Coordinates of C-alpha atoms in Angstrom, one line a residue:
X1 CA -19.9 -67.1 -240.9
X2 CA -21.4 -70.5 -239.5
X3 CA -21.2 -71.1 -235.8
X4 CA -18.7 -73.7 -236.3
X5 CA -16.5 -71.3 -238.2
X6 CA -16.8 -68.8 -235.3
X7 CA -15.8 -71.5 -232.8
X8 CA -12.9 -72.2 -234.7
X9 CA -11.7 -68.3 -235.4
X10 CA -12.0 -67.9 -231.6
X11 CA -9.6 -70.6 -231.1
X12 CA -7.0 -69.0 -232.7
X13 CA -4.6 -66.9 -231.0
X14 CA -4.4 -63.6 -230.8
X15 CA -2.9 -61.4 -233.4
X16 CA -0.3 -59.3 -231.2
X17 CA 2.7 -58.8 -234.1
X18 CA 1.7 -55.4 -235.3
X19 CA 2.8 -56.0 -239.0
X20 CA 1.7 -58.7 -241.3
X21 CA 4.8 -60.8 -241.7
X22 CA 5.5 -60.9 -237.7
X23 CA 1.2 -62.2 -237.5
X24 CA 2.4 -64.6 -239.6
X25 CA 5.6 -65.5 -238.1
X26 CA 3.9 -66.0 -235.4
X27 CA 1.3 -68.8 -236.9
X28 CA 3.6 -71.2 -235.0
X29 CA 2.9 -71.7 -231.4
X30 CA 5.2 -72.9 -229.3
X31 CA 8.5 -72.8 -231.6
X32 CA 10.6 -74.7 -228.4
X33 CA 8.4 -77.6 -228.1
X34 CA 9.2 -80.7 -229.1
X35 CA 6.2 -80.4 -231.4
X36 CA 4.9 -76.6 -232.2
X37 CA 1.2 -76.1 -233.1
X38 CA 1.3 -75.0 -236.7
X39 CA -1.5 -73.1 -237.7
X40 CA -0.5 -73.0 -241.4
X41 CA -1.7 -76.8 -242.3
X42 CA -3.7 -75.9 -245.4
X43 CA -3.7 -73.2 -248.1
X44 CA -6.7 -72.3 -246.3
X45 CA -5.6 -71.8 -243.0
X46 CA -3.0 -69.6 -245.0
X47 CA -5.8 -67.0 -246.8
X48 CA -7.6 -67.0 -243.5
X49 CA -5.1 -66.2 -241.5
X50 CA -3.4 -63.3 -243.8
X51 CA -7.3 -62.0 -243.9
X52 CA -7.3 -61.7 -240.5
X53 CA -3.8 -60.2 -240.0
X54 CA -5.0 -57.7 -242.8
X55 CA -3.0 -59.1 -245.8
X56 CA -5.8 -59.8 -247.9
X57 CA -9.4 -58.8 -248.5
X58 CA -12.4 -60.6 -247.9
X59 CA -12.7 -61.0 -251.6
X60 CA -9.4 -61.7 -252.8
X61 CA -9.8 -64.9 -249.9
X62 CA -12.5 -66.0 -251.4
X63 CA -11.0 -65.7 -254.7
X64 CA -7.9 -67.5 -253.8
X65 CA -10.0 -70.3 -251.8
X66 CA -12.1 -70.8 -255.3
X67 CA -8.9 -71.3 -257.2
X68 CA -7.0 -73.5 -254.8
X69 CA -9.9 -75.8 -254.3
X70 CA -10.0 -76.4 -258.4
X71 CA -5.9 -76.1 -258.0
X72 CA -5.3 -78.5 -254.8
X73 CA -2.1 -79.9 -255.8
X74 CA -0.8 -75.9 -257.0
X75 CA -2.2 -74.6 -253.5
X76 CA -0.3 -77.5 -251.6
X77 CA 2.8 -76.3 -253.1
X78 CA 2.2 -72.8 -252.7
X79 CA 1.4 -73.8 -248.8
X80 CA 4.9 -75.0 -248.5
X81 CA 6.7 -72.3 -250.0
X82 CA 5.2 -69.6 -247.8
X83 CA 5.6 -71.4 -244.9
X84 CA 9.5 -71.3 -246.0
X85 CA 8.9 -67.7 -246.1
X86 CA 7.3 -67.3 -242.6
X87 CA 10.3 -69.4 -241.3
X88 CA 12.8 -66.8 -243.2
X89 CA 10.3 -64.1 -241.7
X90 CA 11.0 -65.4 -238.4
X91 CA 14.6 -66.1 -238.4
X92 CA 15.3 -62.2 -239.4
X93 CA 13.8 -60.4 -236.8
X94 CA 14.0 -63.2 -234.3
X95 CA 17.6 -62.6 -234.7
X96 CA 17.2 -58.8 -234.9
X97 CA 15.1 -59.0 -231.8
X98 CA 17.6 -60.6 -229.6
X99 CA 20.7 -59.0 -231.1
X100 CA 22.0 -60.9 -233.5
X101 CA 22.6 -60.6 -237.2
X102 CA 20.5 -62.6 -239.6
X103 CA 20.9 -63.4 -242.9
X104 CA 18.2 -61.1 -245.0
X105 CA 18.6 -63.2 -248.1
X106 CA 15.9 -65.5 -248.4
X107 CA 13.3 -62.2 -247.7
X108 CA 14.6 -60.1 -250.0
X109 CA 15.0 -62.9 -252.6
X110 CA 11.2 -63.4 -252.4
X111 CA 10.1 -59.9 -252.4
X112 CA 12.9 -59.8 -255.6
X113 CA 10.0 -62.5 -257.1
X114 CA 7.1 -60.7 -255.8
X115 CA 8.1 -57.0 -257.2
X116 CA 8.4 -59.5 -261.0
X117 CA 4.6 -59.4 -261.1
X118 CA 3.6 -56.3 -259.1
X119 CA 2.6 -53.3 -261.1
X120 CA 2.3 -49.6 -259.5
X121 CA -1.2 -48.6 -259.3
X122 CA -2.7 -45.4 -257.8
X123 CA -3.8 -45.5 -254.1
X124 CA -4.2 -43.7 -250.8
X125 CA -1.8 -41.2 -250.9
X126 CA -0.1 -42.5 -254.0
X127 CA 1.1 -45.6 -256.0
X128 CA 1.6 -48.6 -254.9
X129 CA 2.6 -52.1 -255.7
X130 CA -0.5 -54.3 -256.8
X131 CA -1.0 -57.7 -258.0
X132 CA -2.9 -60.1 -260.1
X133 CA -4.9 -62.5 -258.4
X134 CA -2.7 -65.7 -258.2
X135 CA -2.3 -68.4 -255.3
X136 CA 1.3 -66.8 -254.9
X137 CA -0.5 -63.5 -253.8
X138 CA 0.0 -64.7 -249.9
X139 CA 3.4 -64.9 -250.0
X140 CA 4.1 -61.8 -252.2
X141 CA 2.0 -60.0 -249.4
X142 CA 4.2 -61.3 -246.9
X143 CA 7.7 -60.9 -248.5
X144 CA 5.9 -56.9 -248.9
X145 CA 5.4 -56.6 -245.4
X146 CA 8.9 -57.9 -243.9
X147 CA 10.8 -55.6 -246.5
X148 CA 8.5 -52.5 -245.6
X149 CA 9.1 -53.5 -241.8
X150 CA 13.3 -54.5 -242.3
X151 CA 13.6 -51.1 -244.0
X152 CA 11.3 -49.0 -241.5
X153 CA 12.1 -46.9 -238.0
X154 CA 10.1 -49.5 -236.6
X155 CA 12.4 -52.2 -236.9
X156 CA 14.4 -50.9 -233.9
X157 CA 11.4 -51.8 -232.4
X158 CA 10.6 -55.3 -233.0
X159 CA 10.8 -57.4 -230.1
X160 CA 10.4 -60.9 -228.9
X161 CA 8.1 -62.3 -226.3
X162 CA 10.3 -62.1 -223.1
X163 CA 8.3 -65.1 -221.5
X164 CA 9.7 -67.7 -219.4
X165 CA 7.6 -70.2 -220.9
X166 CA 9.4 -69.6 -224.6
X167 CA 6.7 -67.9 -226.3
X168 CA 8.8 -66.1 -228.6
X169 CA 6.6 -64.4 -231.0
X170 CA 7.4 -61.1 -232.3
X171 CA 6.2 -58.0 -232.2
X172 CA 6.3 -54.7 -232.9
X173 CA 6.9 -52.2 -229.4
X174 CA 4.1 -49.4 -230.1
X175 CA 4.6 -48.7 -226.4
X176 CA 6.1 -44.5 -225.7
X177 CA 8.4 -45.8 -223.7
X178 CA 9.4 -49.0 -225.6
X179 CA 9.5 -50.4 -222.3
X180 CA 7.0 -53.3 -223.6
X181 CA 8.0 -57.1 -222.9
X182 CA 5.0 -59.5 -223.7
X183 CA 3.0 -60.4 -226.7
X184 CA 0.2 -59.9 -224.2
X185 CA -0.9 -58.7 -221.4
X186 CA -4.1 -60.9 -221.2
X187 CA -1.5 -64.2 -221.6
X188 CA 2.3 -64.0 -221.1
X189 CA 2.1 -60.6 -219.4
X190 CA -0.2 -62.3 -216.6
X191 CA 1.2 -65.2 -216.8
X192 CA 4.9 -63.4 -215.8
X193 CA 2.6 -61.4 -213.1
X194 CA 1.2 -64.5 -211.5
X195 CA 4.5 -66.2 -211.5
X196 CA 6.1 -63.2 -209.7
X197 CA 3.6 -63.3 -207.1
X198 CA 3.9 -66.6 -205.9
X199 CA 7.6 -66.7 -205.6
X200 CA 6.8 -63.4 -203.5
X201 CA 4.8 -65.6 -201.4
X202 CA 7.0 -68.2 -201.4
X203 CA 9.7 -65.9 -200.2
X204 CA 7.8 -64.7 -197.9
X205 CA 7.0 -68.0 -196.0
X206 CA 10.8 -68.8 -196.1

């Protein structure tokens, strides 16, 4: 990795979702803004960031890079359906998060399409679903991951950001308690701490 490239990767956020499909739910910063940061703006940015969240091998992004840079217009379109997906990612547990009841549909539609050109193929522990290498493979990883998470004990434990500042990405609670409110401490969670202490000062003045 160049020293550029390490510049940028330490730009990026932090990955605090606990799951794939919340990592990538979470590629957009800032979701009450006028403007949100998207950090999905290529079909690059997409492999890279699935690498990182675990998603994909290091192989299988280079793979995918080689054949979106001979397939730009393919990977462009491909960029724009799994960023659909990540917004359908979002709205689900969102909702679930703060108590509503979203529409599954869209998720389970695409993991429908994934599980059309998966095949079962040994693994740890056992089979599991595998796929060719095709610039769709993102987004088949993705709809894999919300299903596994929207059909798991951990769902009960997906939570949203509970920043003032409307963070709202999502996460999953690994906390024994479940008492945990932040994506994280080293950001929102301080940033809530240092808010708290100067309206204690504040009141304390009055």
């Amino acid at each position: 990795m160049t020293e550029a490239e390490v510049e940028d990767v330490e730009k990026l956020p932090e990955l605090v979702g606990g799951a794939v499909c919340l990592d990538v739910a979470n590629s957009v910063d800032g979701r009450v803004l006028e403007v949100p940061v998207d950090y999905l703006g290529t079909y690059a940015d997409l492999v890279d960031w699935l690498e990182r969240a675990g998603g994909l091998s290091s192989v299988e992004s280079a793979a995918l890079l080689a054949v979106a840079g001979a397939e730009p217009e393919a990977a462009a379109d491909e960029l724009a359906r799994a960023r659909a997906l990540r917004e359908a990612v979002f709205d689900l547990f969102h909702g679930r998060a703060v108590g509503g009841a979203p529409d599954a549909t869209a998720v389970q539609r695409a993991y429908t399409d994934a599980l059309r050109h998966a095949r079962l193929e040994p693994g740890d522990g056992g089979l599991g679903w595998a796929w060719e290498l095709d610039l769709r493979l993102p987004r088949w990883r993705i709809a894999q991951s919300a299903i596994e998470l929207a059909t798991s004990p951990s769902l009960g434990r997906v939570k949203a950001c509970a920043s003032q500042d409307g963070c709202q990405y999502l996460f999953v609670d690994t906390s024994k308690n479940g008492s945990r409110r932040w994506c994280s401490m080293t950001d929102c969670g301080n940033q809530a701490k240092s808010r708290r202490l100067t309206e204690r000062r504040r009141a304390g003045r009055v």
